């Protein structure tokens, strides 16, 4: 038998499968990453135009696939978290949390990152061309990578393939490979961070690991690496960071075997399993090697993949490795724990390794060897080694109580530690003890009082905690025992321990945590007795458990009340009832009753918190009234009479609260509230008035102010009315409320309030209040004055006060109340014809500053008494009052009295010019002009001057005012007086002015008003005529500008007469308005020859005049401008000549362009030669070279190119080539060695051989294409093939090449090119595919051979389409199979059966399809085409098809017999359709035996329908089966009837016995008697013994003479009856004895204080509490706590 392999090899996933869908081309070292066994990252780009995509496969989540668009060129996932690191452009690094959708970090490196990976759960390792960096991505203090070390020279030019870091981070190694001398050479740089030094090593793969050597106190750190050199392959094991306490690890070197054919194979990956201490080494060719980490022994080697495994990582679950190969397989390799030890033991040389490995990892397979060694050592008294073997035995199979007993039995050697303790010491050093070992060790340790050792071992988890261990430790230390019970999870003992230690608060959390349910009531009783405070807390915890109360609340209250703990019971109930549930109403009542009887203040507080709402409110209301809690009683009473009874005296209650009473009224109805208020006032108005007022104030809006006013007036309490209304009057808008308050305040003598309301309120009826105050005859008239003042009853007030001779009150009014009403008062007094002296005296008493002078003047002026105010006004001025109104009034008085008003108006600045001006307009316009001029009242001044034809004054004002808006208004076309004003401005105002600024504003205004004629008049007046402004350049400019717009004929004259204008500006303006000659004259006058020429060229458009002007002035710039104009006019020869005269090459670009288009190459050559004298520009040299080419001056061109030049020769060559100057192009391209373009040129010259040579030198795809196309066109197939081979290696060009050959019909030549290309080093998938397609079109007989040779390198989907188009069906099936398209393969076979179908192949294919419908199509296909092979196909498909559907399908086609073997095979599934089909088939075949087996073994069918069919069958056997079916379905009567019908009496008897029904049995019994079948009668008595009553048997036997036949039945019945009676008698006697014994014991037991264990009982027990403590009627119950 072949031995089992020591490894488990599994394919976890196929990346190219349809479930994942990774493109084959994307599976490689640079695009696929595997940082851990959790995630695979693939960067996929379908084609050059597609956007790259990131595919993340979550191996731990059922291979869930996530696709994300990505712009980065590399991505690696974190080991376990949804964190991804992205790298773009080799330098930009970004870290993202995909789960939180946030960016964690980003950084930009200063050099390219050539390799990176996660080397720990927090950090990335980054390798650049010069250094290695670490970056902790979760450390906020490390924003960018930190350099660790510089790269050594040995890694220069290497491709970095791995980077490893030891677990402690002290050692790192970077690994790279490079191609040297035909083999792959590995190079490593090992770096020590502690020492800061590096070592260069030749190696291909490396890893770090740790190993615990035998007898070593700490792990040994190892570095292992593998290398394949030209002479051989080695594996090295080296210790790093040796610790002095550890034994030295000897360096080991092991040969690594490579097969002879694997010449280029080398190690690519290495992983170390810490669990097994095994090294996994993977090679490029897919071999795996397993080595022991300690000895370096090779355990196993085999090939696991035909493709290169390019990346691996540790498999955390199996301590193996996970890798990906080029084919996209995700492979897992791990040690097979069940087979590795037997595998090693097959070789005796490996037995020691097998023993060590089994011990190290706890593996099975070496138990017998360990047991033998132990027995040998123990029997030879080598106890130490025997103890070591037992301690290290795999899975501890030798660590048994028997082994402990054997070491215990060894006699102790004096002066030495006993062997058993040495054995335990070894076990403790190795790890933890099991239960027998723990119990055996603890007992002697506790006996020696060394409890500290036990505590130490517990902290180190060295002991196996159990209930037995806790019981042993409990007498010595309860806390330690409790810790053990907790670790062992013994809830009953833990709870008892908490109770014994008084840690009651820990009981409930623990019980909830472990799901334990102790007897909480008994536990509570115990706690309450020993610690009432803790008992209350514990009860609260029980009631407030999150999952619901753990105790009956009533029972808890009983416990507290039995101890007289009302306060504790209250606290508990308050907490337990906090949810205020309806079902807790009786408990709420109980709580309140308890406290109302014992602590009313507590009950008051509870009710005040409004915690409960489901108690008995009437009962609580009565108790509250009895306890003196009137407020609470009112809250609970619903009876109106009871409420009245309590409420009338509530004010006198000790704890009366007005706020509460007020809020209480808020709950009463409107009617009830008024009744209660009425009752309170009626019972004791003095006592309750304040409360009633407060309530009335609070609910005034609800009760209604009118009702409350009526209520207070009913009891004639002005005081109550005053205070009530005083509280609402400020917010009320009811006129009656305000008026009643004024009345009440008046009656109460609260005149201040009357005055305040009259002053502040807006809601009373002023007439009504005014009349009331008049009638009230108040001694103080201030309220009346305020009302009249506010509501403008001034005349009424003055009349009332004047009639009552209360002049003092009038003074008070104008002095204190409202001095601003003084004008109205004075007017009123004047209206009543008051004496002027009184009015003057009154004015003297008023503060002038508070009197509105304007109104006063208006009042007096309207009555023609203005002079009356003169003394008052003069006094006001004398007092220092500078109000404008005073001056306005004085001005009016002076104007009316003609008291030198002009002087006052001109000299005084205090009056209002507008007011005074208006006053003067009709009296004297000149005075109005003075006032308006002074106040700059522009519009008023303009209007008054216009109305009175004062245009001269107006023009002076306009010029002096210098306001553009005013000028705009006056110069508006709508102003009918504009001409008059303009004339005065020109003739008077401007000549008089000496201020340039104001004149300038006037000019601007004329300009803005679009008055050019008037403006010219104005400007000629001040510019052409002698004036201060004659030499003003701006005015001269403006004059000319205005003339250009209004009178162009004057412009030339102005240009000649004026000299101060700005010539460039004026010339520009002339040009803009089309005055070109004037502009030319300006430039000519100022000797600006260039601009003058420019005007001639651009505006006058006379090139000839410009040329003449240039000849006259002979200036280069003028010639340049003329040349440009000639060039623009396409006078190319003249233009070039002018440029040459100007010696100006600056416009060379335009000259070159135009000359080329005009074909003036000879002229251009002259210009360019002139230009080259001063300029060295590429464009000049390029144009000159190309001009030589166009003029066919090839020798001059060659001389020029040999000389120094800066020409763009390539551009010249391109142009020459494009325009057909091939010889010139050849010269150009040859001079710069541009082989690509030279090749193209040679093609045009039909020199194909030379073109191919140039193309080879150029090695450019485009060139190859051009040369190839030309050679193909000329049928130069040998040269075309050379070009084609260089094209087809580029996948993008392959398709074009194929189409070119096919378009020209050169099919064999195409196939020849493609076949030649297959041997190229860069041969790619497209070439193999296109060759296959070409063969399918032109040589279909060669397609299958090509596919079989190269199917792995063909684009199968594309080839599939080609085969379909060529109708190559066998080849199509072959491709489908190799592309895992099993569905299409099967369909193709069925659709093209004549060409492609073959039974065995089809059967292999169909079982692999994914679409289940194909199974059924295949069955139909076989039914129609190959019915004889149908059974074989069904056998293969049985596990995959729906049996019911298959049966229905064949039933529909009436072909069930064809699938009978299949139906019998699947009948074990017990499906109804299968059973029915088989039963129908068996009935049809009359196979009753098989039918009986089918019916009995498989019950999933319609029994009634089948039985009904069978009972009508001609054969008795089928009717018998029908009877059995009826019996099986408990249709006893039907079954027995069928059996009787066929005289199958045995079956009938069995059916009756099985029915267990006495009536069925009795009926059959009587049937047998009736037919005289005595044998059946006896058989019935035997078979149905328990179902036939004795009296029935005796009756039938006696009546029909069958006593002898019934006698055995009767004898047996009597014997059984006697036995039963004996048993009952014996049981009765034993019961009586037990009862008697129990009564004796109870009579001897004490009535009270019996020895019942309580929760506090210790080892000696305690008596129960005295009987009187059991007030709730429950006796103390026994618990289990006492035993602890």
PDB file of N, CA and C in Angstrom, residues 136 196 238 344 404 560 831 854 932 938 968 1125 1263 1429 1602 1618:
ATOM      1  N   UNK A 136       5.224  53.168   9.895  1.00  0.00           N
ATOM      2  CA  UNK A 136       4.096  52.740  10.741  1.00  0.00           C
ATOM      3  C   UNK A 136       2.870  53.557  10.342  1.00  0.00           C
ATOM      4  N   UNK A 196      23.563  48.044  13.650  1.00  0.00           N
ATOM      5  CA  UNK A 196      23.633  49.011  12.564  1.00  0.00           C
ATOM      6  C   UNK A 196      24.578  48.607  11.456  1.00  0.00           C
ATOM      7  N   UNK A 238      21.302  29.452  10.713  1.00  0.00           N
ATOM      8  CA  UNK A 238      22.283  30.215  11.479  1.00  0.00           C
ATOM      9  C   UNK A 238      21.563  30.871  12.652  1.00  0.00           C
ATOM     10  N   UNK A 344       7.360   9.674   8.700  1.00  0.00           N
ATOM     11  CA  UNK A 344       8.761   9.726   9.139  1.00  0.00           C
ATOM     12  C   UNK A 344       9.234   8.389   9.706  1.00  0.00           C
ATOM     13  N   UNK A 404       1.517   9.274  37.796  1.00  0.00           N
ATOM     14  CA  UNK A 404       1.758   9.952  39.079  1.00  0.00           C
ATOM     15  C   UNK A 404       1.935   8.933  40.197  1.00  0.00           C
ATOM     16  N   UNK A 560     -38.860  42.163  53.792  1.00  0.00           N
ATOM     17  CA  UNK A 560     -38.512  43.398  54.503  1.00  0.00           C
ATOM     18  C   UNK A 560     -39.493  43.678  55.643  1.00  0.00           C
ATOM     19  N   UNK A 831     -57.552 131.091  21.576  1.00  0.00           N
ATOM     20  CA  UNK A 831     -58.923 130.852  21.108  1.00  0.00           C
ATOM     21  C   UNK A 831     -59.959 131.262  22.155  1.00  0.00           C
ATOM     22  N   UNK A 854     -41.161 125.707  15.836  1.00  0.00           N
ATOM     23  CA  UNK A 854     -41.890 125.759  14.560  1.00  0.00           C
ATOM     24  C   UNK A 854     -43.395 125.709  14.782  1.00  0.00           C
ATOM     25  N   UNK A 932     -31.339 131.063  -0.851  1.00  0.00           N
ATOM     26  CA  UNK A 932     -31.035 129.822  -1.573  1.00  0.00           C
ATOM     27  C   UNK A 932     -29.553 129.716  -1.898  1.00  0.00           C
ATOM     28  N   UNK A 938     -30.059 124.271  -4.874  1.00  0.00           N
ATOM     29  CA  UNK A 938     -29.871 124.447  -6.316  1.00  0.00           C
ATOM     30  C   UNK A 938     -31.187 124.551  -7.067  1.00  0.00           C
ATOM     31  N   UNK A 968     -25.825 119.488 -15.438  1.00  0.00           N
ATOM     32  CA  UNK A 968     -26.606 118.544 -16.262  1.00  0.00           C
ATOM     33  C   UNK A 968     -28.075 118.919 -16.255  1.00  0.00           C
ATOM     34  N   UNK A1125       4.078  96.394 -45.700  1.00  0.00           N
ATOM     35  CA  UNK A1125       2.874  96.702 -46.474  1.00  0.00           C
ATOM     36  C   UNK A1125       2.934  96.039 -47.846  1.00  0.00           C
ATOM     37  N   UNK A1263       7.947  52.034 -39.265  1.00  0.00           N
ATOM     38  CA  UNK A1263       8.817  51.821 -40.424  1.00  0.00           C
ATOM     39  C   UNK A1263       8.663  50.405 -40.940  1.00  0.00           C
ATOM     40  N   UNK A1429     -27.852   4.053 -24.309  1.00  0.00           N
ATOM     41  CA  UNK A1429     -26.837   4.566 -23.374  1.00  0.00           C
ATOM     42  C   UNK A1429     -27.441   5.490 -22.319  1.00  0.00           C
ATOM     43  N   UNK A1602     -67.571 -23.308  22.969  1.00  0.00           N
ATOM     44  CA  UNK A1602     -66.143 -23.190  22.663  1.00  0.00           C
ATOM     45  C   UNK A1602     -65.309 -23.047  23.922  1.00  0.00           C
ATOM     46  N   UNK A1618     -53.798 -13.302  39.586  1.00  0.00           N
ATOM     47  CA  UNK A1618     -53.296 -13.679  40.920  1.00  0.00           C
ATOM     48  C   UNK A1618     -51.938 -13.008  41.175  1.00  0.00           C
TER      49      UNK A1618
END
